[in-house]
GROMACS .gro file of C-alpha atoms in nm:
model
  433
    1UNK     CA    1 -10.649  16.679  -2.037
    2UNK     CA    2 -10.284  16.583  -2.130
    3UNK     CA    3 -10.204  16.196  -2.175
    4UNK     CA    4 -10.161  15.963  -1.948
    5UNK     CA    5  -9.786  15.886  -2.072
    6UNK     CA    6  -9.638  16.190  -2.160
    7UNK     CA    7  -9.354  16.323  -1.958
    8UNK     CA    8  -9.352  16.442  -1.598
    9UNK     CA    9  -9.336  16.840  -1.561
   10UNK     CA   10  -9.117  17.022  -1.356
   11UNK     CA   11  -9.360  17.220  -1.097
   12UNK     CA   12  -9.235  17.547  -1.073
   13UNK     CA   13  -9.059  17.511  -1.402
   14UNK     CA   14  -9.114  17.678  -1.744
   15UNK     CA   15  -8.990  17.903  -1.993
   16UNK     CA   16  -8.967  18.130  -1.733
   17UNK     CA   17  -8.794  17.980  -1.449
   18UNK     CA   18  -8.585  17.834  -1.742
   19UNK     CA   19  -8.458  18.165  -1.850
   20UNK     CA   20  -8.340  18.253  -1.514
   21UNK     CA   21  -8.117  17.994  -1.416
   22UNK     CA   22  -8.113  17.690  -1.689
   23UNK     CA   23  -7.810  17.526  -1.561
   24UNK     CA   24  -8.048  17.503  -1.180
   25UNK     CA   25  -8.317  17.410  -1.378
   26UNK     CA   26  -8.161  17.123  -1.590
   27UNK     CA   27  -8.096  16.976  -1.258
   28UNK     CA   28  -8.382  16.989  -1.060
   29UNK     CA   29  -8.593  16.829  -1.396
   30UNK     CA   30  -8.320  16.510  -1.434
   31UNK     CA   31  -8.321  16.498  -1.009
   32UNK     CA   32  -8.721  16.547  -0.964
   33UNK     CA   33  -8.820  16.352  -1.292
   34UNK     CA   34  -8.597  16.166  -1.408
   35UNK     CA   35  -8.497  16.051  -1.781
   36UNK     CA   36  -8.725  16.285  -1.980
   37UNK     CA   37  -8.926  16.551  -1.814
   38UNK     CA   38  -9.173  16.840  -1.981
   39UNK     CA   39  -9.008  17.216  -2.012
   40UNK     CA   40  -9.376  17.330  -2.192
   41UNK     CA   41  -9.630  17.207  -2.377
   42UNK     CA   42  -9.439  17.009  -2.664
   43UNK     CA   43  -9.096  17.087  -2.506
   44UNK     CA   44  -8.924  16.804  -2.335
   45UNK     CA   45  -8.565  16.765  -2.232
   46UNK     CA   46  -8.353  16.434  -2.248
   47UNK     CA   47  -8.186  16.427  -1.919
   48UNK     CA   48  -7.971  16.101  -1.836
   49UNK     CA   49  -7.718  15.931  -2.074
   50UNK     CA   50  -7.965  15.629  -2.177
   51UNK     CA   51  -8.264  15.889  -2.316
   52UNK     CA   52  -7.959  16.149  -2.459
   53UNK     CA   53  -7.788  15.867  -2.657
   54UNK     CA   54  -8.148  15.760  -2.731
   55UNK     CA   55  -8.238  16.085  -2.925
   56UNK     CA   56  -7.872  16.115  -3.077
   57UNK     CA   57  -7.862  15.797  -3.228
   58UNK     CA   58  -8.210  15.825  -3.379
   59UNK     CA   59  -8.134  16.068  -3.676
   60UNK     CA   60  -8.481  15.945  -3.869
   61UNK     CA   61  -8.727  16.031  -3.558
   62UNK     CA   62  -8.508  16.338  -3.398
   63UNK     CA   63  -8.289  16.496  -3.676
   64UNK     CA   64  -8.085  16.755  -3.635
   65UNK     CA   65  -8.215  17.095  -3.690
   66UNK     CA   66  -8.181  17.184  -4.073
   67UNK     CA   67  -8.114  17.540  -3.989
   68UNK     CA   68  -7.703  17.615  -3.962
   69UNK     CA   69  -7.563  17.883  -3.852
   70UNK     CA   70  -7.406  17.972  -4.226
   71UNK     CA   71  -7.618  17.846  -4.473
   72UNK     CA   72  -7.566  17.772  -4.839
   73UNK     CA   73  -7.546  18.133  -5.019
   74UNK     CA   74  -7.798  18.205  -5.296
   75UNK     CA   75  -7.609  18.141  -5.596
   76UNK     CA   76  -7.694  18.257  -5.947
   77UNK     CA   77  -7.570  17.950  -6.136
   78UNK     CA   78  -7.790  17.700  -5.866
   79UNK     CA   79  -7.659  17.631  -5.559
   80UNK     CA   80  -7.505  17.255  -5.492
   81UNK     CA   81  -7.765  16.930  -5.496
   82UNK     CA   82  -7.785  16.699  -5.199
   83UNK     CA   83  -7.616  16.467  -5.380
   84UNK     CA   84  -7.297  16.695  -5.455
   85UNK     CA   85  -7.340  16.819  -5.059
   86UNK     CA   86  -7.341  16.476  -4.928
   87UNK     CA   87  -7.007  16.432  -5.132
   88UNK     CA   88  -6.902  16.718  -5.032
   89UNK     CA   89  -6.900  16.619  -4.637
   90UNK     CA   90  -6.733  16.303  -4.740
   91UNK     CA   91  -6.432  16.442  -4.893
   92UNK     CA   92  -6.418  16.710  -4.571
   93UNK     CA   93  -6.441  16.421  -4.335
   94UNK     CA   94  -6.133  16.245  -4.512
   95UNK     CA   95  -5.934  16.548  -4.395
   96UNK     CA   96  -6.055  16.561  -4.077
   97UNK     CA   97  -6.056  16.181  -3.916
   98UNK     CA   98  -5.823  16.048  -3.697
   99UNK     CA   99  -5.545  15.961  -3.920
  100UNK     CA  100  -5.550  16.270  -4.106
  101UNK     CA  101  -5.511  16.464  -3.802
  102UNK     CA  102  -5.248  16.242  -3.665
  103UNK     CA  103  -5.052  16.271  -3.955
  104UNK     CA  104  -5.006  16.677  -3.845
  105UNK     CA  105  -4.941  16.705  -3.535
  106UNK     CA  106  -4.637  16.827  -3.584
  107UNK     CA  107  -4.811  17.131  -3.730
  108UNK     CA  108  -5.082  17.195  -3.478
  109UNK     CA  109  -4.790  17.174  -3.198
  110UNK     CA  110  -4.619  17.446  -3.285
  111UNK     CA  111  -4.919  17.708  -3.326
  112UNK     CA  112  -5.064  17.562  -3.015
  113UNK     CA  113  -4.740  17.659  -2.827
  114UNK     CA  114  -4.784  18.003  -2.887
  115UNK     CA  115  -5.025  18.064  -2.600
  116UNK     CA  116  -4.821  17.937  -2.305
  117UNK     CA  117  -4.519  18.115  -2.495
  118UNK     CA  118  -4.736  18.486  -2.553
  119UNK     CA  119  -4.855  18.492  -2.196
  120UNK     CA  120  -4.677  18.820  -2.022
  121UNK     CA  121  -4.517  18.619  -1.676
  122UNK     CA  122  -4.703  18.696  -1.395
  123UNK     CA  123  -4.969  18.913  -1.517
  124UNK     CA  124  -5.345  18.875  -1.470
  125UNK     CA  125  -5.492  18.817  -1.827
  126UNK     CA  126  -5.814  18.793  -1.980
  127UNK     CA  127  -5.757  18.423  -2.144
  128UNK     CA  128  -6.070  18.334  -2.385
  129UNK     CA  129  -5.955  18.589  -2.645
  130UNK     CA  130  -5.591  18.496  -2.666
  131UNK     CA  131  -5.695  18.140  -2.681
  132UNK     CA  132  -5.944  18.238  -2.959
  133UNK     CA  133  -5.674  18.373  -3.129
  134UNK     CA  134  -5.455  18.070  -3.123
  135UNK     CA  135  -5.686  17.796  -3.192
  136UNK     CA  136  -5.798  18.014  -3.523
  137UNK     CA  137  -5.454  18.032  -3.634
  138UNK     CA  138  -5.435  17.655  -3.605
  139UNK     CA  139  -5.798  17.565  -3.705
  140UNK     CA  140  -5.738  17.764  -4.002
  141UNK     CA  141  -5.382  17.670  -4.104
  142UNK     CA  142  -5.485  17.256  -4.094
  143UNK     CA  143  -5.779  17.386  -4.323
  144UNK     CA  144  -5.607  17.592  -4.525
  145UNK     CA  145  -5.193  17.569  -4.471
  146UNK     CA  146  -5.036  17.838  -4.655
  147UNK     CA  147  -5.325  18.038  -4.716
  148UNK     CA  148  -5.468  18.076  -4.355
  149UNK     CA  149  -5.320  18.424  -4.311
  150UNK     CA  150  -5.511  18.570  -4.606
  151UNK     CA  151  -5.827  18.394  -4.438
  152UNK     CA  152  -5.785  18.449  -4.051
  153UNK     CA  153  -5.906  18.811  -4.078
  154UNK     CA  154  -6.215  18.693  -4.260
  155UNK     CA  155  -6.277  18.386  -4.016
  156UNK     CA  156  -6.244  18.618  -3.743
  157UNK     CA  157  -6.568  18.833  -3.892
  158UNK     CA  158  -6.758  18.513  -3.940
  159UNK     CA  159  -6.681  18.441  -3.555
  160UNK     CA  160  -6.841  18.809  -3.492
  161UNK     CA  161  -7.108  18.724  -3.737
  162UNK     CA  162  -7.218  18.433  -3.538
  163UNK     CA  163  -7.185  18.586  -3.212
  164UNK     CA  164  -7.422  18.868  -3.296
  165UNK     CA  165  -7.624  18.628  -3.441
  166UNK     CA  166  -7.707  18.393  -3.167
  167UNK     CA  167  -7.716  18.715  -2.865
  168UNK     CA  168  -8.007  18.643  -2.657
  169UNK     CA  169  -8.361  18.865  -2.829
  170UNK     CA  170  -8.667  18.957  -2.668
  171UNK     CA  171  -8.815  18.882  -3.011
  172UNK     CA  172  -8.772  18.529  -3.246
  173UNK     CA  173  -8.826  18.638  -3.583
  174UNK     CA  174  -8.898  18.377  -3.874
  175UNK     CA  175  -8.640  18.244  -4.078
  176UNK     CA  176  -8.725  18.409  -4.341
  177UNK     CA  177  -8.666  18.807  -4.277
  178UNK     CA  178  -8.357  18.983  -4.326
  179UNK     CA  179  -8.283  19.079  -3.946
  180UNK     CA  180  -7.968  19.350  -3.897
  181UNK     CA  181  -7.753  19.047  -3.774
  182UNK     CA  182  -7.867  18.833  -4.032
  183UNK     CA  183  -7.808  19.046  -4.293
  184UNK     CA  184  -7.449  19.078  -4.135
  185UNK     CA  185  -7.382  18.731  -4.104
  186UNK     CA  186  -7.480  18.702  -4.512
  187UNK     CA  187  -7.158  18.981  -4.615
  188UNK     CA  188  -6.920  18.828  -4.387
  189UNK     CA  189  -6.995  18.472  -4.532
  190UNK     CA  190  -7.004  18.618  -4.899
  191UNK     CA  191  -6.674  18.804  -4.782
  192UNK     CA  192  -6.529  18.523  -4.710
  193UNK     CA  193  -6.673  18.302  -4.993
  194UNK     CA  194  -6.507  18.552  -5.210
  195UNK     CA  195  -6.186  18.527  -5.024
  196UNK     CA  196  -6.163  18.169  -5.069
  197UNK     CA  197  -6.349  18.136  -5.437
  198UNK     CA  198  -5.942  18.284  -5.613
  199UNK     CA  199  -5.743  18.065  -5.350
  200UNK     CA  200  -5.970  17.697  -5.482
  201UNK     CA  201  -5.967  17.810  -5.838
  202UNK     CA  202  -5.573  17.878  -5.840
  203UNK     CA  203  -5.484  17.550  -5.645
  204UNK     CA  204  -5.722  17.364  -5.940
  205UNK     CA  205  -5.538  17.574  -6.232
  206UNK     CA  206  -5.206  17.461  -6.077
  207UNK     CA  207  -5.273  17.160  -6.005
  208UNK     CA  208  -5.129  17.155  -5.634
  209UNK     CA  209  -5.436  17.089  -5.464
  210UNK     CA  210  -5.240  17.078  -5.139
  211UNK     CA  211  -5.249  16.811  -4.847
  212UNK     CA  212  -5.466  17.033  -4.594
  213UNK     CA  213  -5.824  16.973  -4.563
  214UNK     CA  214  -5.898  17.233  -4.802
  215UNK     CA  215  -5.684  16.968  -5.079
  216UNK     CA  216  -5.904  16.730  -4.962
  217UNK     CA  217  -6.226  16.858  -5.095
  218UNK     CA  218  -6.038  16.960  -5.420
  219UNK     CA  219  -5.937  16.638  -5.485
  220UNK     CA  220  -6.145  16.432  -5.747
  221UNK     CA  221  -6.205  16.028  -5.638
  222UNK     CA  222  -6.274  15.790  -5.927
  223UNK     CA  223  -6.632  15.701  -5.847
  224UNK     CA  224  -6.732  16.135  -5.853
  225UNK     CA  225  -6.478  16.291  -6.011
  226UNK     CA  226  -6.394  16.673  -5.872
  227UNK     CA  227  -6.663  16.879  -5.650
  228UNK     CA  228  -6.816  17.186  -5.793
  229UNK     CA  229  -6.667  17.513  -5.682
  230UNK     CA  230  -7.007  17.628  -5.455
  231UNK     CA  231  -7.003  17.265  -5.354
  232UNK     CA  232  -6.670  17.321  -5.199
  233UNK     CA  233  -6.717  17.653  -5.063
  234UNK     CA  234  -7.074  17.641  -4.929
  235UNK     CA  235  -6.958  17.368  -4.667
  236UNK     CA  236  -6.652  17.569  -4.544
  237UNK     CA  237  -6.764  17.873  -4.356
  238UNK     CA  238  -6.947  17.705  -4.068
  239UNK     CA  239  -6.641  17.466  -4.039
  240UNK     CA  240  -6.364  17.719  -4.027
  241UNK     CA  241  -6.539  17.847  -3.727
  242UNK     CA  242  -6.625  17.553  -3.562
  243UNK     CA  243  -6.268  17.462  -3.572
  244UNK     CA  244  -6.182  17.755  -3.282
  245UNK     CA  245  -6.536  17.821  -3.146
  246UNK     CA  246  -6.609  17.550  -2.932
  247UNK     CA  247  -6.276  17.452  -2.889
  248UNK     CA  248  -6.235  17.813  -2.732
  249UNK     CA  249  -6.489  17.766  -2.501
  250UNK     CA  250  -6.340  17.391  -2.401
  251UNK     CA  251  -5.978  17.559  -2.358
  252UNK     CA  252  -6.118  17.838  -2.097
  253UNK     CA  253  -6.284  17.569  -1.867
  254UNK     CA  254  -5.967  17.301  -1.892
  255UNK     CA  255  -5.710  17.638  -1.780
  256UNK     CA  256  -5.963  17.705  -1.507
  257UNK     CA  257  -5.924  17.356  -1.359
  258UNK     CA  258  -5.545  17.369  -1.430
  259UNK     CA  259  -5.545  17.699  -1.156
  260UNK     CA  260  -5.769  17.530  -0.958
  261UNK     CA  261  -5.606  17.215  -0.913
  262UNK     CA  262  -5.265  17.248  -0.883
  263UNK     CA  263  -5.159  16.905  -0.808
  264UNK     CA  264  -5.333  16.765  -1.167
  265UNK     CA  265  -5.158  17.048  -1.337
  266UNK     CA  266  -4.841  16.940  -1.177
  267UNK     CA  267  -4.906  16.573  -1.308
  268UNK     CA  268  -4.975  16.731  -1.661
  269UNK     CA  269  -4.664  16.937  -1.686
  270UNK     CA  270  -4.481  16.586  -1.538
  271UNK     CA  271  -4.666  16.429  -1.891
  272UNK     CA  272  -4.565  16.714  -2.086
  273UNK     CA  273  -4.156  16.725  -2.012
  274UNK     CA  274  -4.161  16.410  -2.246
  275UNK     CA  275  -4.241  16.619  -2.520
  276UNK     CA  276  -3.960  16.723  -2.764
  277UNK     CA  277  -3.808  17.091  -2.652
  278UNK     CA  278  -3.892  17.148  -3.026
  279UNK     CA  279  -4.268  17.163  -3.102
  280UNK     CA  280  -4.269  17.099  -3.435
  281UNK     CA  281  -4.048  16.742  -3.369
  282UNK     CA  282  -4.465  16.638  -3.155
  283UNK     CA  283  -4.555  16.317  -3.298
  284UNK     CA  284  -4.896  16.141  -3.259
  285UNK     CA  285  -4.685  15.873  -3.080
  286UNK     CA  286  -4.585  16.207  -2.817
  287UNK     CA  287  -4.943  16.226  -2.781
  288UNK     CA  288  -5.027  15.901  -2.682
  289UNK     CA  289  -4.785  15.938  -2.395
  290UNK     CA  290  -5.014  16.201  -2.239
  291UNK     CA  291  -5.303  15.959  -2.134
  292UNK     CA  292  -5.331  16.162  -1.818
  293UNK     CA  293  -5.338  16.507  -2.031
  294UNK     CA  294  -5.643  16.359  -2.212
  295UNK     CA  295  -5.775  16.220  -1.899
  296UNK     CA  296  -5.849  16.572  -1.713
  297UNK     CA  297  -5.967  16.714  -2.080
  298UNK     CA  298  -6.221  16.439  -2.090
  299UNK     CA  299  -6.309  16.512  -1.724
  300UNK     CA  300  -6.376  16.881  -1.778
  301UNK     CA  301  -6.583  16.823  -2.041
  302UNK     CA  302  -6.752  16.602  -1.870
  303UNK     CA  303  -6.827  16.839  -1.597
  304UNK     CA  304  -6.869  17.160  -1.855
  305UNK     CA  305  -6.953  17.038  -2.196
  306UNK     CA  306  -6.950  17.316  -2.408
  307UNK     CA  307  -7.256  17.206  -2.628
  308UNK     CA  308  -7.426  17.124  -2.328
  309UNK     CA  309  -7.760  17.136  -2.460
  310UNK     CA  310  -7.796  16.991  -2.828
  311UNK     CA  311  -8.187  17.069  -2.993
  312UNK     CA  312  -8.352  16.781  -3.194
  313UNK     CA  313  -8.731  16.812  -3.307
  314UNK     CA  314  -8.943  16.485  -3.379
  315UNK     CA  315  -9.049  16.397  -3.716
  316UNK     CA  316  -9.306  16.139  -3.594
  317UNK     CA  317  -9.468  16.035  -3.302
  318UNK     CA  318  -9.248  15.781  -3.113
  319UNK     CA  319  -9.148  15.726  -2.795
  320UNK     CA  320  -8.895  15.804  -2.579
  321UNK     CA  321  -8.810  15.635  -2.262
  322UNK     CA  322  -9.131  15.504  -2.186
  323UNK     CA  323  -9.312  15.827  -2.254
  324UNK     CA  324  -9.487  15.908  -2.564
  325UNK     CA  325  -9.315  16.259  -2.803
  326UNK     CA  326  -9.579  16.373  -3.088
  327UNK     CA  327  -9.443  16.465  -3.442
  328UNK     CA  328  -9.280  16.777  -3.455
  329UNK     CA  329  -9.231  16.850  -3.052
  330UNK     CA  330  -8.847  16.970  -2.974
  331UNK     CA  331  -8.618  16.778  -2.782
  332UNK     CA  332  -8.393  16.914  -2.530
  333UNK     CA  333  -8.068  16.675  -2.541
  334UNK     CA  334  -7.932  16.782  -2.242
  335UNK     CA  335  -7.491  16.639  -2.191
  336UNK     CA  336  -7.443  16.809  -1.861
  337UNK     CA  337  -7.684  16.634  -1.665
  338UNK     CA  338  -7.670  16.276  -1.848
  339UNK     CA  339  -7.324  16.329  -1.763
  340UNK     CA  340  -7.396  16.409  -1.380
  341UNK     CA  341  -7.620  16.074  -1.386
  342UNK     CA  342  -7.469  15.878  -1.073
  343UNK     CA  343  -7.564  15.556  -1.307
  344UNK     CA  344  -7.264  15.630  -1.524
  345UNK     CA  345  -7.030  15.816  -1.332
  346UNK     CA  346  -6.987  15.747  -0.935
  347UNK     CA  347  -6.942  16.104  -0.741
  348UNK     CA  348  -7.088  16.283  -1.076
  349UNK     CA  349  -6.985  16.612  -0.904
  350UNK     CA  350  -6.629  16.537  -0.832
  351UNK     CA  351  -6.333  16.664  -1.048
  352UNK     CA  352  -6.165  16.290  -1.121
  353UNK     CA  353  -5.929  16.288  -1.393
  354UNK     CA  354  -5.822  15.957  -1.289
  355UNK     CA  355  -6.197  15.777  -1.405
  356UNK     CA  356  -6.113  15.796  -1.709
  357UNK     CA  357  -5.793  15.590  -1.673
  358UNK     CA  358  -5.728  15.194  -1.576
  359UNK     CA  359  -5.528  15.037  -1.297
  360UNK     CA  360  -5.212  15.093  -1.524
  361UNK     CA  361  -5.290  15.443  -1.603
  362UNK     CA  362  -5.391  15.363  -1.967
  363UNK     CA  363  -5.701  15.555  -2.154
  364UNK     CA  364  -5.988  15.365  -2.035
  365UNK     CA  365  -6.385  15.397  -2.121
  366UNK     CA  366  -6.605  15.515  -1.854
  367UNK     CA  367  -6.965  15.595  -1.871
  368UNK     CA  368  -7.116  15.812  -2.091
  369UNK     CA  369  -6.937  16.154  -2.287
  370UNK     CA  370  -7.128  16.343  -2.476
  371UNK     CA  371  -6.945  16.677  -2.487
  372UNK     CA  372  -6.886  16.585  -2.893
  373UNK     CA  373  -7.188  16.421  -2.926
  374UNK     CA  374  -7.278  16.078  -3.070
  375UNK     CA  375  -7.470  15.876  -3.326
  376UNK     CA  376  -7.495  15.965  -3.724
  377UNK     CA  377  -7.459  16.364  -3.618
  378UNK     CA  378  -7.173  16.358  -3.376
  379UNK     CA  379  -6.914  16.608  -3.386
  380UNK     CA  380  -6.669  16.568  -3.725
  381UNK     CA  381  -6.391  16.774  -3.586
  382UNK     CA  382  -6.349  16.554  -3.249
  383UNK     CA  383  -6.021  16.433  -3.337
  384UNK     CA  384  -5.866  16.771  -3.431
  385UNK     CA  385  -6.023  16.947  -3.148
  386UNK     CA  386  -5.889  16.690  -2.920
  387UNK     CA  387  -5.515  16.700  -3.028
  388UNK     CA  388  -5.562  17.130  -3.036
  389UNK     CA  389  -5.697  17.080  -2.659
  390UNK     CA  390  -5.415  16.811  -2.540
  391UNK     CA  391  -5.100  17.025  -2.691
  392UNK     CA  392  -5.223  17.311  -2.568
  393UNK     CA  393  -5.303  17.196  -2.184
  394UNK     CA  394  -4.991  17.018  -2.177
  395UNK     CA  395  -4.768  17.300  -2.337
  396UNK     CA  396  -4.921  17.531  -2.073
  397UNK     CA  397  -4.890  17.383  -1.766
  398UNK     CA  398  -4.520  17.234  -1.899
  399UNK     CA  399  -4.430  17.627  -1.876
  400UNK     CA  400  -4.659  17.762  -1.622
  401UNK     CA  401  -4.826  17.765  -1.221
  402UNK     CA  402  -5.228  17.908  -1.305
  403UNK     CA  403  -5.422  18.107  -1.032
  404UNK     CA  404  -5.697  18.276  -1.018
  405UNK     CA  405  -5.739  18.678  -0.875
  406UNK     CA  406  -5.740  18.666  -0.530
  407UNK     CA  407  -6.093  18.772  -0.390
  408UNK     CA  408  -6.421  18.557  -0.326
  409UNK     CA  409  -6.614  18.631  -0.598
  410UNK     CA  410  -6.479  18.416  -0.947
  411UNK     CA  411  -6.368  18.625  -1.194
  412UNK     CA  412  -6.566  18.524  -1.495
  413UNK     CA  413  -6.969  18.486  -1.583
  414UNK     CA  414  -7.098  18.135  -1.657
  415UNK     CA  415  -7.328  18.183  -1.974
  416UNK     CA  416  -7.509  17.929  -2.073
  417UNK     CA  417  -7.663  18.038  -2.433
  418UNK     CA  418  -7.579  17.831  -2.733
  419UNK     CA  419  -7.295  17.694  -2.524
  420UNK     CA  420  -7.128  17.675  -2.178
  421UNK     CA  421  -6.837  17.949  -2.073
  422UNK     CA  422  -6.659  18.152  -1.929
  423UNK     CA  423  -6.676  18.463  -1.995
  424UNK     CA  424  -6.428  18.709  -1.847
  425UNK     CA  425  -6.254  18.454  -1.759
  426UNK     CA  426  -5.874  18.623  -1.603
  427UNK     CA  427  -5.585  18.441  -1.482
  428UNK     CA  428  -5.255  18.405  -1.377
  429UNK     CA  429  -4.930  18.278  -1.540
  430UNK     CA  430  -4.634  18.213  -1.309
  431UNK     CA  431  -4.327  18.052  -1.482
  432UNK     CA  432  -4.217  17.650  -1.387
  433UNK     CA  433  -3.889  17.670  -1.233
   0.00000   0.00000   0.00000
């Protein structure tokens, strides 16, 4: 007999029902039972924006999983302590907060122009890899600056490495054996480990560390003195990817609401004339004359967040809205539907740019947003990603009308697993007169 204050379940739901349609099913559970409701046995999902922010902020009782995607290479001479790690994140989040990031935007401009400018006029294109391709090249060059080229083709395996890695299996096999895709993921890392390894060690034997993020990390402070070499390149793989991944994915929704809504795009490319003709003149100060630019960006992801299901498993028994979660039972943080809760956002459904401005048009707060996360484990990258995302919406629809393929069927797949997209995603470019 379960307890009397666990969750509710889902009738009709499950593993099963979940696997067919989890974007239905995340629905029905936050309509039919509100803020937390029971997937299986020891499975819940955080539904609304209070219970999601609940679990997020709560790093001691609902950590995030210690499992990443690219983790710390086997070393012969040790691998990094905790202690050398944790400075190790601090010294990559100097190079990646908001002032850092500001600081280039002169650099990310440029790269980001490249999409609208590659697009063939007129043609029907398939946009995620093109997209891919540019947000790598600009990912990689704040990382790295001069020496992105030598990395990109290396990144670009570690992107293939991780998307073999997390294709849906009939079978989940421990940790601990070597699995074909596993054991693929481990050369492309140690290929690009060894890529990196002569580009740190020259920039230290020079002494021009360089002012990328890369520089950053190589830099000693006066409290720690320098990293260690695996302490600096164990933390870079899954970063270099993240820098393009999910920023991909974000890019291929916000172009499919530029074709869709014509008169938003026109009010974007309105923004985006204020930019200098030159992209590398972009200032932050050019940014923050785009408020309705970041607007619809914030209002896509709100309707598609690209992590839009985040895992967390409990290291005690606590509660959670009410309801009682046992010690080591997972978590479901679920962003799309705490950001469909009518609570936080009036019309959830609707496509309303405007929200997330005030009466005078300036960036305003408005309910919940969760598409980068929150709390102690919230996205680092948010500020970098957002400034790739702005230039590159507002440099596209400055140059370009979007449609879709005519027909009645859309012309992409929604997938849903370890992230929202869309796949196959093909559209239109017809130059602004």
């Amino acid at each position: 007999m379960g307890r009397s204050n666990e969750p509710p379940r889902l009738p009709d739901g499950g593993f099963a029902a979940w696997s067919r349609d989890r974007l239905a099913l995340a629905r029905r559970g936050a309509d039919e039972c509100g803020d937390v409701w029971q997937l299986e046995p020891g499975v819940y999902v955080a539904a609304t924006a209070g219970s999601c922010e609940d679990v997020l902020r709560r790093a001691q009782d609902f950590p995030k999983a210690p499992s990443p995607l690219f983790p710390p290479l086997k070393q012969s001479d040790g691998a990094p302590t905790a202690e050398e790690r944790a400075h190790a994140h601090a010294a990559r989040m100097r190079g990646l907060r908001a002032q850092a990031v500001a600081a280039r935007i002169g650099e990310i401009a440029p790269r980001t122009a490249r999409f609208a400018d590659r697009w063939p006029a007129g043609q029907c294109v398939e946009v995620l890899p093109p997209v891919r391709h540019v947000l790598a090249e600009t990912g990689l060059h704040y990382l790295f600056s001069e020496d992105a080229p030598t990395l990109l083709p290396f990144a670009s395996q570690l992107f293939l490495a991780r998307e073999v890695l997390i294709r849906p299996s009939r079978w989940v096999w421990p940790r601990w054996i070597p699995t074909p895709a596993r054991r693929f993921r481990t050369r492309q890392q140690v290929a690009f480990t060894n890529a990196l390894r002569p580009i740190v060690r020259r920039r230290r034997s020079s002494g021009r560390l360089g002012d990328d993020l890369l520089g950053q990390m190589l830099r000693p402070t006066s409290r720690y003195g320098p990293l260690p070499e695996e302490a600096v390149l164990d933390t870079l793989p899954g970063i270099t990817v993240a820098t393009f991944e999910t920023p991909s994915r974000a890019a291929g929704w916000i172009l499919l609401h530029l074709a869709r809504y014509p008169r938003a795009a026109d009010r974007v490319a309105a923004e985006a004339a204020l930019l200098p003709a030159d992209p590398a003149a972009t200032t932050s100060t050019h940014l923050d004359c785009l408020p309705y630019t970041q607007a619809l960006i914030r209002e896509v992801l709100r309707l598609h967040p690209p992590s839009w299901l985040l895992t967390r498993r409990a290291t005690r028994r606590t509660q959670l809205a009410g309801y009682t979660v046992d010690a080591g039972s997972t978590v479901l943080v679920c962003p799309y539907t705490a950001h469909r809760d009518a609570r936080e956002h009036p019309e959830p459904d609707r496509f309303e740019p405007e929200r997330w401005l005030d009466d005078s048009g300036s960036p305003a707060k408005c309910g919940a947003f969760l598409s980068f996360g929150t709390g102690p484990h919230a996205c680092e990258g948010v500020a970098l990603a957002m400034a790739m995302l702005t230039l590159l919406t507002a440099q596209t629809a400055r140059r370009h009308h979007l449609s879709e393929p005519p027909g009645p069927e859309p012309g992409f797949e929604v997938t849903t697993f370890e992230g929202l997209a869309t796949v196959g995603l093909r559209l239109r470019a017809t130059p602004r007169g």
